Amino acid sequence: MLSILRKARLKDKEMRVLMLGLDNAGKTTIVKQIMHEDVNTVSPTLGFIIKTIDYQGYKLNIWDVGGQKTLRSYWRNYFEKTDALIWVVDATDRFRLGDCKEELHGLLLEERLMGASLLVFANKSDVKGCMSTDDIKDGLKLDEIVTHKWTILQCSAMTGENLTEGLDWVVTDAKERLFLY
């Protein structure tokens, strides 16, 4: 039923992308890099920022929501009509990987996020000594996720590495699930 309702939106070719993750993971820097904005002046997001980009004939509305612990209880206010969830992980932050897993798995239980694609960006992969995608996949227990189609990609918000590939995956998955053409 949910997929039928989502396909009813086929005319607008618009997608809602929710970008979440713990604070300091690099969510806002990723959005700025995608928008070709200066990535050298980024401050913590208190609340949310919405950016819209035309990408492969689709309009992506990217909701970048702050990840500080005090803001996480408000995340549920942004779940409505989400087509894709981009979960950003700081690949250098081994200490909080357990917290990251708990937050992610809690999100995936939310009914309003059912059916959304899940892209995990392992950000800061350009930093020496960072965790590999296998380390993060194991730490987040991604193989246990059967409720959402997911993938994981290393990326760098500073250099732009793999950001386009991530958006490509989101759009391709959404085309298969959401649109009739």
Coordinates of C-alpha atoms in Angstrom, one line a residue:
M1 CA 0.0 0.0 0.0
L2 CA 2.8 2.4 0.9
S3 CA 4.5 1.8 -2.4
I4 CA 1.3 2.5 -4.3
L5 CA 0.8 5.8 -2.5
R6 CA 4.4 6.8 -3.2
K7 CA 4.0 6.0 -6.8
A8 CA 1.1 8.3 -6.9
R9 CA 3.6 11.1 -6.8
L10 CA 5.1 10.1 -10.1
K11 CA 4.3 13.4 -11.8
D12 CA 6.3 15.6 -9.6
K13 CA 9.5 13.5 -9.7
E14 CA 10.4 14.9 -6.3
M15 CA 12.1 13.1 -3.5
R16 CA 12.5 13.9 0.2
V17 CA 15.9 12.9 1.5
L18 CA 16.6 13.0 5.2
M19 CA 20.2 13.3 6.3
L20 CA 20.8 12.3 9.9
G21 CA 23.7 11.1 12.0
L22 CA 25.5 12.0 15.2
D23 CA 26.9 15.5 15.7
N24 CA 30.2 16.2 14.0
A25 CA 29.7 13.4 11.4
G26 CA 29.8 15.9 8.5
K27 CA 26.2 16.1 7.4
T28 CA 26.2 19.8 6.7
T29 CA 29.6 19.7 5.0
I30 CA 28.3 16.9 2.7
V31 CA 25.2 19.1 1.8
K32 CA 27.4 22.1 1.2
Q33 CA 29.7 20.0 -1.1
I34 CA 26.8 18.7 -3.1
M35 CA 25.5 22.3 -3.5
H36 CA 29.0 23.5 -4.5
E37 CA 29.2 25.8 -1.5
D38 CA 32.2 26.7 0.6
V39 CA 32.9 23.7 2.9
N40 CA 35.5 25.6 4.9
T41 CA 33.0 27.6 6.9
V42 CA 30.6 25.1 8.6
S43 CA 29.2 25.4 12.1
P44 CA 27.0 22.9 14.0
T45 CA 23.4 22.7 12.7
L46 CA 21.0 23.8 15.4
G47 CA 17.7 22.6 14.0
F48 CA 17.6 21.9 10.3
I49 CA 18.5 23.2 6.8
I50 CA 16.7 22.3 3.6
K51 CA 18.5 22.4 0.3
T52 CA 17.0 21.5 -3.1
I53 CA 19.0 20.2 -6.0
D54 CA 17.9 19.1 -9.5
Y55 CA 19.6 15.8 -10.0
Q56 CA 19.2 13.4 -13.0
G57 CA 15.8 15.0 -13.7
Y58 CA 14.6 14.6 -10.1
K59 CA 14.1 17.3 -7.5
L60 CA 15.9 16.2 -4.3
N61 CA 14.8 18.0 -1.2
I62 CA 17.6 17.3 1.3
W63 CA 16.7 17.8 4.9
D64 CA 20.0 18.2 7.0
V65 CA 19.0 17.9 10.7
G66 CA 21.3 18.6 13.6
G67 CA 22.7 15.5 15.4
Q68 CA 23.5 16.8 18.9
K69 CA 22.1 14.6 21.6
T70 CA 19.7 17.3 22.7
L71 CA 18.2 17.5 19.2
R72 CA 17.8 13.8 18.5
S73 CA 14.4 13.5 20.2
Y74 CA 13.1 16.0 17.6
W75 CA 14.2 13.9 14.6
R76 CA 10.8 12.2 14.4
N77 CA 9.3 15.6 13.4
Y78 CA 11.1 15.2 10.1
F79 CA 10.1 11.7 9.1
E80 CA 6.9 12.4 7.2
K81 CA 7.1 11.3 3.5
T82 CA 10.8 10.5 3.6
D83 CA 11.9 8.6 0.5
A84 CA 15.6 8.1 1.4
L85 CA 17.5 8.3 4.7
I86 CA 21.2 9.2 4.4
W87 CA 22.9 8.2 7.6
V88 CA 26.3 9.8 8.0
V89 CA 28.9 8.2 10.1
D90 CA 32.2 9.8 11.2
A91 CA 34.7 7.0 10.1
T92 CA 37.2 8.4 12.6
D93 CA 35.0 8.2 15.7
R94 CA 35.4 4.6 16.9
F95 CA 34.4 5.6 20.4
R96 CA 30.8 6.5 19.4
L97 CA 30.1 3.8 16.9
G98 CA 27.9 1.9 19.4
D99 CA 25.8 5.1 20.0
C100 CA 25.6 5.5 16.2
K101 CA 24.3 1.9 15.8
E102 CA 21.7 2.4 18.6
E103 CA 20.4 5.6 17.0
L104 CA 20.2 4.1 13.5
H105 CA 18.4 0.9 14.6
G106 CA 16.0 3.0 16.6
L107 CA 15.2 5.1 13.5
L108 CA 14.6 2.1 11.3
L109 CA 11.8 1.0 13.7
E110 CA 9.8 4.2 12.9
E111 CA 6.7 3.5 10.9
R112 CA 7.0 6.7 8.9
L113 CA 10.5 5.7 7.7
M114 CA 9.3 2.3 6.5
G115 CA 10.1 1.8 2.8
A116 CA 12.8 4.5 2.7
S117 CA 16.1 3.7 1.2
L118 CA 19.1 3.8 3.5
L119 CA 22.4 5.1 2.3
V120 CA 25.2 5.0 4.9
F121 CA 28.0 7.5 4.2
A122 CA 31.2 6.5 6.0
N123 CA 32.5 10.1 6.0
K124 CA 36.1 11.3 6.6
S125 CA 37.4 8.2 4.8
D126 CA 40.3 10.4 3.6
V127 CA 41.6 10.6 7.1
K128 CA 44.5 8.3 8.0
G129 CA 43.5 5.5 10.4
C130 CA 39.8 5.8 9.8
M131 CA 37.5 2.8 10.0
S132 CA 36.9 0.8 6.8
T133 CA 33.4 0.2 5.4
D134 CA 33.6 -3.3 6.8
D135 CA 34.4 -2.0 10.3
I136 CA 31.4 0.3 10.1
K137 CA 29.2 -2.3 8.5
D138 CA 30.0 -4.7 11.4
G139 CA 29.8 -2.0 14.1
L140 CA 26.4 -0.8 12.8
K141 CA 25.2 -4.4 12.3
L142 CA 24.0 -3.4 8.8
D143 CA 23.7 -7.1 7.8
E144 CA 20.9 -7.4 10.3
I145 CA 18.8 -4.7 8.5
V146 CA 16.1 -6.4 6.5
T147 CA 13.4 -3.7 6.7
H148 CA 15.2 -1.3 4.3
K149 CA 17.2 -1.6 1.2
W150 CA 20.6 -0.2 2.1
T151 CA 24.2 0.4 0.9
I152 CA 27.3 1.8 2.5
L153 CA 29.9 4.0 0.8
Q154 CA 33.1 5.6 2.0
C155 CA 33.1 9.3 1.3
S156 CA 34.8 12.6 2.1
A157 CA 32.7 15.7 2.6
M158 CA 35.8 17.8 2.1
T159 CA 37.0 16.4 -1.2
G160 CA 33.6 15.3 -2.5
E161 CA 34.7 11.7 -2.9
N162 CA 31.7 9.3 -3.6
L163 CA 29.0 11.9 -2.9
T164 CA 27.8 11.7 -6.5
E165 CA 27.9 7.9 -6.4
G166 CA 25.7 8.1 -3.2
L167 CA 23.2 10.3 -4.8
D168 CA 23.2 8.1 -7.9
W169 CA 22.3 5.1 -5.7
V170 CA 19.5 7.0 -3.9
V171 CA 18.0 8.2 -7.2
T172 CA 18.3 4.7 -8.9
D173 CA 16.7 3.0 -5.9
A174 CA 13.9 5.6 -5.7
K175 CA 13.2 5.2 -9.5
E176 CA 12.7 1.5 -9.0
R177 CA 10.4 1.9 -6.0
L178 CA 8.6 5.2 -6.3
F179 CA 8.0 6.1 -9.9
L180 CA 6.1 4.4 -12.7
Y181 CA 8.4 5.7 -15.5

